[in-house]
Amino acid sequence: SAVISQKPSRDICQRGTSLTIQCQVDSQVTMMFWYRQQPGQSLTLIATANQGSEATYESGFVIDKFPISRPNLTFSTLTVSNMSPEDSSIYLCSVTDTGELFFGEGSRLTVL
Amino acid sequence: AQSVTQLGSHVSVSEGALVLLRCNYSSSVPPYLFWYVQYPNQGLQLLLKYTTGATLVKGINGFEAEFKKSETSFHLTKPSAHMSDAAEYFCAVGYGGATNKLIFGTGTLLAVQP
């Protein structure tokens, strides 16, 4: 099974700033995904990070707010831009390996 | 469109009692269904999944779930709760019939009382 590491594990940020979350996988994977888990709510898919091309965003999420990079098959970043308190969430990286979806431990962001 | 409904955001059981966590889904295509568990400050871990075949699916830690098409349900059960089962449980359906893009329910927080 894939092992996923995310950095930072948690952070407190000021309104209007941006933060980049890193996701490192211990093996090459074709598909990487970014999810958001808002307080008291379920997980929502933000986008699929495609290696060598632009990310594919789900309805309600845009590249200007959540730019994503996928420079190779083991790494991706998600940036949360111009943050507001509504962006306070856990952001989770996930990957597909052997037909199963694996998740990182998440990055818990609090925006003041 | 696919969606998932979990009845009961909080469930409390006594240690040794039956665990029943409810999940209903809607899907316009044959569904792929999943249960994940999330322990405090950890990522999600797959408990079990239904794709095709046998409708009673056994997972890790003694959990199982039964796919009932007529009821559009995929309830999670465990005969005897253990203190270590205390966690949040998420039901999910594959997005557009996929197994790697999931739509999640709102989660059920399971408390186990001694």
Coordinates of C-alpha atoms in Angstrom, one line a residue:
Chain A
S1 CA 0.0 0.0 0.0
A2 CA 1.1 3.5 -0.7
V3 CA 2.5 5.6 2.1
I4 CA 1.6 9.3 1.8
S5 CA 3.3 12.1 3.7
Q6 CA 1.9 15.6 3.9
K7 CA 3.5 18.8 5.1
P8 CA 2.6 20.8 7.1
S9 CA 0.5 18.7 9.3
R10 CA -1.1 21.8 10.7
D11 CA -0.7 25.6 10.5
I12 CA -2.3 28.8 11.6
C13 CA -2.4 31.4 8.9
Q14 CA -3.4 35.0 8.6
R15 CA -6.3 36.2 6.4
G16 CA -5.1 37.1 2.9
T17 CA -2.0 35.0 2.9
S18 CA -1.4 31.8 0.9
L19 CA -0.1 28.4 2.0
T20 CA 1.3 25.5 0.0
I21 CA 0.7 22.0 1.1
Q22 CA 3.1 19.3 0.0
C23 CA 2.2 15.6 -0.7
Q24 CA 4.9 13.0 -1.1
V25 CA 4.2 9.4 -2.0
D26 CA 6.6 6.5 -1.5
S27 CA 5.9 5.0 -4.9
Q28 CA 5.0 6.3 -8.4
V29 CA 1.3 6.7 -8.8
T30 CA -0.7 7.7 -11.8
M31 CA -3.5 9.6 -10.1
M32 CA -3.3 12.0 -7.1
F33 CA -6.3 13.8 -5.6
W34 CA -6.8 16.6 -3.2
Y35 CA -9.8 16.6 -0.8
R36 CA -11.1 19.2 1.7
Q37 CA -12.7 18.3 4.9
Q38 CA -14.4 21.4 6.5
P39 CA -15.1 21.4 10.2
G40 CA -17.9 19.0 11.0
Q41 CA -18.4 18.1 7.4
S42 CA -17.4 15.3 5.0
L43 CA -14.7 15.2 2.4
T44 CA -15.1 17.0 -0.8
L45 CA -13.0 16.4 -3.9
I46 CA -11.2 19.6 -4.9
A47 CA -9.2 18.4 -8.0
T48 CA -7.3 15.6 -9.6
A49 CA -3.6 16.4 -10.0
N50 CA -2.4 15.2 -13.4
Q51 CA 1.3 14.7 -14.1
G52 CA 2.4 16.7 -17.0
S53 CA -0.8 18.7 -17.5
E54 CA -3.1 21.0 -15.6
A55 CA -5.2 19.7 -12.7
T56 CA -8.8 18.9 -13.3
Y57 CA -11.0 20.8 -10.9
E58 CA -14.4 19.8 -9.5
S59 CA -17.4 22.1 -9.6
G60 CA -17.0 24.9 -7.1
F61 CA -13.2 24.9 -7.1
V62 CA -11.0 27.0 -9.4
I63 CA -7.3 27.1 -10.2
D64 CA -6.8 30.7 -9.1
K65 CA -7.9 29.8 -5.6
F66 CA -6.4 26.3 -5.4
P67 CA -3.4 26.1 -7.8
I68 CA -1.9 22.6 -8.0
S69 CA 1.4 21.3 -9.2
R70 CA 2.3 17.7 -10.1
P71 CA 5.9 17.8 -11.3
N72 CA 6.4 14.0 -11.1
L73 CA 4.7 10.7 -10.3
T74 CA 5.5 10.9 -6.5
F75 CA 4.8 14.5 -5.6
S76 CA 2.1 17.2 -5.7
T77 CA 1.4 20.5 -4.1
L78 CA -1.8 22.3 -3.3
T79 CA -1.8 26.0 -2.6
V80 CA -4.6 27.7 -0.8
S81 CA -4.5 31.3 -2.0
N82 CA -5.7 34.5 -0.4
M83 CA -7.1 32.6 2.5
S84 CA -10.2 33.6 4.5
P85 CA -11.5 32.0 7.7
E86 CA -13.9 29.9 5.5
D87 CA -10.8 28.1 4.2
S88 CA -10.1 26.6 7.6
S89 CA -10.2 22.9 6.9
I90 CA -8.3 19.7 6.7
Y91 CA -6.8 19.2 3.3
L92 CA -6.0 15.6 2.3
C93 CA -3.9 14.2 -0.4
S94 CA -4.9 10.8 -1.8
V95 CA -3.6 8.4 -4.4
T96 CA -4.8 5.4 -6.2
D97 CA -2.7 2.3 -5.8
T98 CA -3.7 -1.2 -6.9
G99 CA -7.3 0.0 -7.4
E100 CA -7.6 1.4 -3.9
L101 CA -7.7 5.0 -2.7
F102 CA -5.2 5.8 0.1
F103 CA -5.1 9.0 2.1
G104 CA -2.5 11.1 3.8
E105 CA -3.0 12.2 7.4
G106 CA -4.1 15.6 6.3
S107 CA -3.0 19.2 6.7
R108 CA -5.1 21.1 9.2
L109 CA -5.3 24.8 8.4
T110 CA -6.7 27.4 10.6
V111 CA -7.2 30.9 9.1
L112 CA -7.5 33.8 11.5
Chain B
A1 CA -25.8 11.9 -9.9
Q2 CA -24.3 10.0 -7.0
S3 CA -24.9 10.9 -3.3
V4 CA -24.5 9.3 0.1
T5 CA -26.6 9.7 3.2
Q6 CA -25.4 8.5 6.6
L7 CA -28.1 8.5 9.2
G8 CA -26.9 9.5 12.6
S9 CA -23.9 11.8 13.0
H10 CA -23.2 10.4 16.4
V11 CA -23.7 6.8 17.6
S12 CA -22.9 5.5 21.0
V13 CA -22.7 1.8 22.0
S14 CA -21.5 -0.2 24.9
E15 CA -18.4 -2.3 24.7
G16 CA -19.4 -5.7 23.4
A17 CA -22.7 -4.5 21.8
L18 CA -23.6 -4.6 18.2
V19 CA -22.4 -1.8 16.0
L20 CA -24.7 -0.7 13.2
L21 CA -23.8 2.4 11.1
R22 CA -26.3 3.2 8.4
C23 CA -25.5 4.3 4.8
N24 CA -27.9 4.9 1.9
Y25 CA -26.8 5.9 -1.5
S26 CA -28.2 7.1 -4.8
S27 CA -26.5 6.3 -8.1
S28 CA -27.5 6.3 -11.7
V29 CA -24.9 3.6 -12.4
P30 CA -24.0 0.3 -10.6
P31 CA -22.3 1.7 -7.5
Y32 CA -19.0 1.0 -6.0
L33 CA -19.3 1.5 -2.3
F34 CA -16.8 2.0 0.5
W35 CA -16.5 2.4 4.2
Y36 CA -13.5 4.3 5.6
V37 CA -12.5 4.9 9.2
Q38 CA -10.7 8.0 10.5
Y39 CA -9.1 7.9 13.9
P40 CA -8.3 11.2 15.7
N41 CA -5.5 13.2 13.9
Q42 CA -5.1 10.4 11.3
G43 CA -5.9 10.0 7.6
L44 CA -8.7 7.8 6.3
Q45 CA -8.2 4.0 6.3
L46 CA -10.2 1.7 4.0
L47 CA -12.4 -0.7 6.0
L48 CA -14.0 -2.5 3.2
K49 CA -15.4 -2.0 -0.3
Y50 CA -18.1 -3.4 -2.6
T51 CA -17.4 -3.4 -6.3
T52 CA -19.0 -6.6 -7.8
G53 CA -19.8 -10.1 -6.7
A54 CA -20.8 -11.2 -3.2
T55 CA -23.1 -8.6 -1.6
L56 CA -21.8 -9.3 1.9
V57 CA -18.4 -7.8 2.2
K58 CA -16.0 -8.5 5.1
G59 CA -13.4 -5.9 6.1
I60 CA -10.7 -5.3 8.6
N61 CA -11.2 -5.3 12.4
G62 CA -14.2 -7.5 12.3
F63 CA -16.4 -5.1 10.3
E64 CA -18.7 -6.2 7.5
A65 CA -21.3 -4.5 5.2
E66 CA -24.0 -5.8 3.0
F67 CA -25.0 -4.2 -0.3
K68 CA -28.7 -4.2 -0.7
K69 CA -29.7 -2.9 -4.1
S70 CA -33.5 -3.0 -3.3
E71 CA -32.9 -0.8 -0.3
T72 CA -30.0 1.2 -1.8
S73 CA -28.2 0.6 1.4
F74 CA -24.7 -0.4 2.5
H75 CA -24.9 -0.5 6.3
L76 CA -21.7 -1.3 8.3
T77 CA -21.9 -3.8 11.2
K78 CA -19.7 -5.4 13.8
P79 CA -21.1 -8.0 16.2
S80 CA -19.2 -6.8 19.2
A81 CA -17.8 -3.3 19.7
H82 CA -14.4 -2.7 21.2
M83 CA -13.1 0.4 22.8
S84 CA -10.6 0.8 19.9
D85 CA -13.5 1.1 17.4
A86 CA -14.2 4.6 18.6
A87 CA -13.6 6.7 15.5
E88 CA -15.4 8.5 12.7
Y89 CA -16.7 6.3 9.9
F90 CA -17.4 7.5 6.4
C91 CA -19.4 5.8 3.7
A92 CA -18.6 6.7 0.1
V93 CA -19.7 5.9 -3.4
G94 CA -17.5 5.9 -6.5
Y95 CA -18.0 9.0 -8.6
G96 CA -19.4 8.1 -11.9
G97 CA -18.7 4.5 -11.3
A98 CA -15.1 5.1 -10.4
T99 CA -13.2 3.5 -7.6
N100 CA -10.7 6.3 -7.1
K101 CA -12.9 9.4 -7.1
L102 CA -15.3 9.2 -4.2
I103 CA -18.3 11.1 -2.9
F104 CA -18.4 10.8 0.9
G105 CA -21.2 10.9 3.4
T106 CA -21.1 13.3 6.3
G107 CA -19.6 10.7 8.6
T108 CA -20.8 9.0 11.8
L109 CA -18.8 9.4 15.0
L110 CA -18.9 6.2 16.9
A111 CA -18.4 6.3 20.7
V112 CA -17.9 3.1 22.7
Q113 CA -18.8 3.2 26.3
P114 CA -17.1 0.8 28.8

